[in-house]
Amino acid sequence: EPEPLPYVQPAAGRYMSTGPVEIGPPIDDERVRAAGRRGTQDLGLLLLRAGFGALLIVHGLHKIFGWWGGNGLSGLRDSLTEMGYQHADILTYVAAGTQITAGVLLVLGLFTPLAAAAALAYLVNALLAAVASDGGRNLAFFLPAGHEYLLILIVLAASIVLTGPGRYGFDAGRGWARRPFIGSFLALLLGIGVGVGIWFLLNGANPLA
């Protein structure tokens, strides 16, 4: 048998090993695996996104075909005209089409930040119209006279813009599904800006006047 190697006392402050050293996985890999352990978060985002999208689709069909007691496109056009909107004929199709298109995209989880931003623009414009319809005198929150319903939907749309679609959707492989950040902030500002811009360009009335 070969003689064992003599024991060598390591110098102070040094670590010596005569055996192989096992190299662990990189820290980045650990972070990636930890990011995948999100519990029920993605399921909650799916419920939030698909439920809101389905609500938009139902409201769009309500406006276009007059289903479920709706007045159809003619009723929507008359309402827009009474509220002082210019180009109400075109705006009627834009409003109903935006609701349905944004709703379908949200249900599918496709182009989610842009779809939610489009819904946000519509809702912001609807809120301004609702406030202006009573001359800005009624700023109550609770229904039936208040605007809590629209405010809740606006918060819902803004939340989807900022959180992203989650992993259960066609956007699952995109950056805004894994780590939404700058693009989501831009989409949020875009949605608010378009909603306010359409109001001032096509109506121009001060909702608080």
GROMACS .gro file of C-alpha atoms in nm:
model
  209
    1GLU     CA    1   0.000   0.000   0.000
    2PRO     CA    2   0.126   0.350  -0.072
    3GLU     CA    3   0.215   0.552   0.229
    4PRO     CA    4  -0.037   0.826   0.319
    5LEU     CA    5   0.060   1.180   0.239
    6PRO     CA    6   0.189   1.375   0.536
    7TYR     CA    7  -0.054   1.620   0.691
    8VAL     CA    8   0.037   1.979   0.616
    9GLN     CA    9  -0.087   2.245   0.852
   10PRO     CA   10  -0.243   2.527   0.645
   11ALA     CA   11  -0.104   2.873   0.688
   12ALA     CA   12  -0.303   3.119   0.893
   13GLY     CA   13  -0.585   3.279   0.697
   14ARG     CA   14  -0.570   3.022   0.416
   15TYR     CA   15  -0.786   2.727   0.327
   16MET     CA   16  -0.630   2.426   0.156
   17SER     CA   17  -0.815   2.129   0.014
   18THR     CA   18  -0.665   1.825  -0.151
   19GLY     CA   19  -0.999   1.694  -0.282
   20PRO     CA   20  -1.219   1.805  -0.568
   21VAL     CA   21  -1.430   2.114  -0.514
   22GLU     CA   22  -1.796   2.099  -0.615
   23ILE     CA   23  -1.912   2.412  -0.794
   24GLY     CA   24  -2.275   2.505  -0.720
   25PRO     CA   25  -2.517   2.649  -0.970
   26PRO     CA   26  -2.474   3.018  -1.052
   27ILE     CA   27  -2.674   3.262  -0.844
   28ASP     CA   28  -2.863   3.378  -1.154
   29ASP     CA   29  -3.000   3.026  -1.207
   30GLU     CA   30  -3.123   3.022  -0.850
   31ARG     CA   31  -3.300   3.353  -0.905
   32VAL     CA   32  -3.463   3.224  -1.222
   33ARG     CA   33  -3.594   2.917  -1.042
   34ALA     CA   34  -3.716   3.130  -0.752
   35ALA     CA   35  -3.898   3.359  -0.994
   36GLY     CA   36  -4.085   3.057  -1.129
   37ARG     CA   37  -4.225   2.972  -0.787
   38ARG     CA   38  -4.506   3.229  -0.790
   39GLY     CA   39  -4.777   3.020  -0.628
   40THR     CA   40  -5.126   3.124  -0.735
   41GLN     CA   41  -5.017   3.467  -0.859
   42ASP     CA   42  -5.045   3.379  -1.228
   43LEU     CA   43  -5.384   3.216  -1.173
   44GLY     CA   44  -5.505   3.535  -1.006
   45LEU     CA   45  -5.375   3.745  -1.295
   46LEU     CA   46  -5.555   3.518  -1.541
   47LEU     CA   47  -5.882   3.560  -1.351
   48LEU     CA   48  -5.834   3.938  -1.332
   49ARG     CA   49  -5.743   3.974  -1.698
   50ALA     CA   50  -5.997   3.735  -1.848
   51GLY     CA   51  -6.282   3.855  -1.627
   52PHE     CA   52  -6.220   4.219  -1.717
   53GLY     CA   53  -6.183   4.130  -2.086
   54ALA     CA   54  -6.511   3.938  -2.086
   55LEU     CA   55  -6.684   4.237  -1.925
   56LEU     CA   56  -6.556   4.464  -2.203
   57ILE     CA   57  -6.673   4.221  -2.472
   58VAL     CA   58  -7.024   4.204  -2.323
   59HIS     CA   59  -7.047   4.582  -2.307
   60GLY     CA   60  -6.925   4.614  -2.666
   61LEU     CA   61  -7.185   4.365  -2.792
   62HIS     CA   62  -7.445   4.547  -2.586
   63LYS     CA   63  -7.361   4.867  -2.775
   64ILE     CA   64  -7.329   4.722  -3.126
   65PHE     CA   65  -7.619   4.475  -3.143
   66GLY     CA   66  -7.844   4.607  -2.869
   67TRP     CA   67  -7.834   4.275  -2.685
   68TRP     CA   68  -7.940   4.250  -2.320
   69GLY     CA   69  -8.154   4.562  -2.341
   70GLY     CA   70  -7.907   4.781  -2.527
   71ASN     CA   71  -7.997   5.059  -2.770
   72GLY     CA   72  -7.761   4.949  -3.046
   73LEU     CA   73  -7.530   5.169  -3.250
   74SER     CA   74  -7.800   5.426  -3.321
   75GLY     CA   75  -7.864   5.472  -2.952
   76LEU     CA   76  -7.491   5.508  -2.881
   77ARG     CA   77  -7.456   5.763  -3.161
   78ASP     CA   78  -7.746   5.966  -3.025
   79SER     CA   79  -7.594   5.958  -2.675
   80LEU     CA   80  -7.257   6.078  -2.802
   81THR     CA   81  -7.424   6.357  -2.997
   82GLU     CA   82  -7.621   6.470  -2.692
   83MET     CA   83  -7.300   6.479  -2.488
   84GLY     CA   84  -7.146   6.717  -2.743
   85TYR     CA   85  -6.902   6.486  -2.921
   86GLN     CA   86  -6.797   6.575  -3.274
   87HIS     CA   87  -6.788   6.305  -3.546
   88ALA     CA   88  -7.028   6.091  -3.344
   89ASP     CA   89  -7.088   5.858  -3.641
   90ILE     CA   90  -6.724   5.749  -3.652
   91LEU     CA   91  -6.675   5.764  -3.278
   92THR     CA   92  -6.964   5.521  -3.230
   93TYR     CA   93  -6.780   5.244  -3.412
   94VAL     CA   94  -6.448   5.335  -3.252
   95ALA     CA   95  -6.593   5.317  -2.901
   96ALA     CA   96  -6.771   4.985  -2.944
   97GLY     CA   97  -6.486   4.834  -3.147
   98THR     CA   98  -6.230   4.937  -2.886
   99GLN     CA   99  -6.422   4.761  -2.613
  100ILE     CA  100  -6.458   4.435  -2.804
  101THR     CA  101  -6.103   4.431  -2.944
  102ALA     CA  102  -5.943   4.515  -2.610
  103GLY     CA  103  -6.162   4.257  -2.439
  104VAL     CA  104  -6.067   3.977  -2.679
  105LEU     CA  105  -5.696   4.058  -2.648
  106LEU     CA  106  -5.717   4.060  -2.269
  107VAL     CA  107  -5.894   3.725  -2.258
  108LEU     CA  108  -5.623   3.579  -2.483
  109GLY     CA  109  -5.342   3.751  -2.294
  110LEU     CA  110  -5.213   3.902  -2.619
  111PHE     CA  111  -5.053   4.248  -2.634
  112THR     CA  112  -5.186   4.284  -2.281
  113PRO     CA  113  -5.040   4.625  -2.181
  114LEU     CA  114  -5.164   4.789  -2.501
  115ALA     CA  115  -5.507   4.624  -2.478
  116ALA     CA  116  -5.547   4.734  -2.116
  117ALA     CA  117  -5.424   5.084  -2.208
  118ALA     CA  118  -5.689   5.104  -2.483
  119ALA     CA  119  -5.955   5.004  -2.230
  120LEU     CA  120  -5.816   5.261  -1.989
  121ALA     CA  121  -5.840   5.536  -2.252
  122TYR     CA  122  -6.203   5.446  -2.316
  123LEU     CA  123  -6.286   5.442  -1.945
  124VAL     CA  124  -6.112   5.773  -1.871
  125ASN     CA  125  -6.310   5.932  -2.152
  126ALA     CA  126  -6.631   5.775  -2.024
  127LEU     CA  127  -6.564   5.912  -1.675
  128LEU     CA  128  -6.512   6.264  -1.809
  129ALA     CA  129  -6.836   6.233  -2.006
  130ALA     CA  130  -7.024   6.109  -1.698
  131VAL     CA  131  -6.897   6.395  -1.483
  132ALA     CA  132  -6.976   6.650  -1.755
  133SER     CA  133  -7.328   6.513  -1.803
  134ASP     CA  134  -7.432   6.658  -1.468
  135GLY     CA  135  -7.237   6.979  -1.512
  136GLY     CA  136  -6.966   6.875  -1.269
  137ARG     CA  137  -7.201   6.934  -0.977
  138ASN     CA  138  -7.225   6.570  -0.876
  139LEU     CA  139  -6.890   6.426  -0.769
  140ALA     CA  140  -7.044   6.161  -0.547
  141PHE     CA  141  -6.872   5.825  -0.536
  142PHE     CA  142  -7.150   5.577  -0.464
  143LEU     CA  143  -7.408   5.453  -0.712
  144PRO     CA  144  -7.660   5.520  -0.849
  145ALA     CA  145  -7.569   5.888  -0.878
  146GLY     CA  146  -7.195   5.851  -0.822
  147HIS     CA  147  -6.918   5.722  -1.046
  148GLU     CA  148  -6.779   5.434  -0.840
  149TYR     CA  149  -6.835   5.179  -1.118
  150LEU     CA  150  -6.622   5.365  -1.371
  151LEU     CA  151  -6.357   5.444  -1.110
  152ILE     CA  152  -6.328   5.077  -1.016
  153LEU     CA  153  -6.293   4.977  -1.381
  154ILE     CA  154  -6.024   5.243  -1.432
  155VAL     CA  155  -5.827   5.106  -1.137
  156LEU     CA  156  -5.872   4.754  -1.275
  157ALA     CA  157  -5.743   4.851  -1.621
  158ALA     CA  158  -5.446   5.040  -1.475
  159SER     CA  159  -5.359   4.742  -1.255
  160ILE     CA  160  -5.351   4.506  -1.553
  161VAL     CA  161  -5.128   4.749  -1.742
  162LEU     CA  162  -4.878   4.752  -1.455
  163THR     CA  163  -4.886   4.385  -1.351
  164GLY     CA  164  -4.881   4.227  -1.695
  165PRO     CA  165  -5.072   3.918  -1.809
  166GLY     CA  166  -4.896   3.649  -1.607
  167ARG     CA  167  -4.783   3.316  -1.753
  168TYR     CA  168  -5.123   3.194  -1.872
  169GLY     CA  169  -5.163   3.374  -2.202
  170PHE     CA  170  -5.006   3.433  -2.542
  171ASP     CA  171  -4.780   3.700  -2.390
  172ALA     CA  172  -4.622   3.451  -2.149
  173GLY     CA  173  -4.282   3.458  -2.322
  174ARG     CA  174  -4.261   3.835  -2.346
  175GLY     CA  175  -4.072   4.061  -2.108
  176TRP     CA  176  -4.385   4.246  -1.991
  177ALA     CA  177  -4.524   3.912  -1.868
  178ARG     CA  178  -4.214   3.821  -1.665
  179ARG     CA  179  -4.092   4.158  -1.540
  180PRO     CA  180  -4.318   4.450  -1.641
  181PHE     CA  181  -4.152   4.784  -1.582
  182ILE     CA  182  -4.077   5.079  -1.811
  183GLY     CA  183  -4.302   4.965  -2.095
  184SER     CA  184  -4.593   4.926  -1.858
  185PHE     CA  185  -4.548   5.280  -1.723
  186LEU     CA  186  -4.543   5.413  -2.079
  187ALA     CA  187  -4.859   5.216  -2.166
  188LEU     CA  188  -5.028   5.356  -1.855
  189LEU     CA  189  -4.942   5.714  -1.951
  190LEU     CA  190  -5.050   5.644  -2.309
  191GLY     CA  191  -5.390   5.517  -2.200
  192ILE     CA  192  -5.457   5.814  -1.974
  193GLY     CA  193  -5.326   6.062  -2.230
  194VAL     CA  194  -5.534   5.922  -2.516
  195GLY     CA  195  -5.848   5.921  -2.304
  196VAL     CA  196  -5.805   6.283  -2.198
  197GLY     CA  197  -5.690   6.386  -2.546
  198ILE     CA  198  -5.995   6.241  -2.720
  199TRP     CA  199  -6.218   6.422  -2.476
  200PHE     CA  200  -6.065   6.764  -2.541
  201LEU     CA  201  -6.029   6.714  -2.917
  202LEU     CA  202  -6.376   6.577  -2.986
  203ASN     CA  203  -6.574   6.739  -2.707
  204GLY     CA  204  -6.372   7.022  -2.560
  205ALA     CA  205  -6.605   7.088  -2.271
  206ASN     CA  206  -6.475   7.136  -1.921
  207PRO     CA  207  -6.627   6.847  -1.722
  208LEU     CA  208  -6.620   7.056  -1.403
  209ALA     CA  209  -6.764   7.373  -1.554
   0.00000   0.00000   0.00000
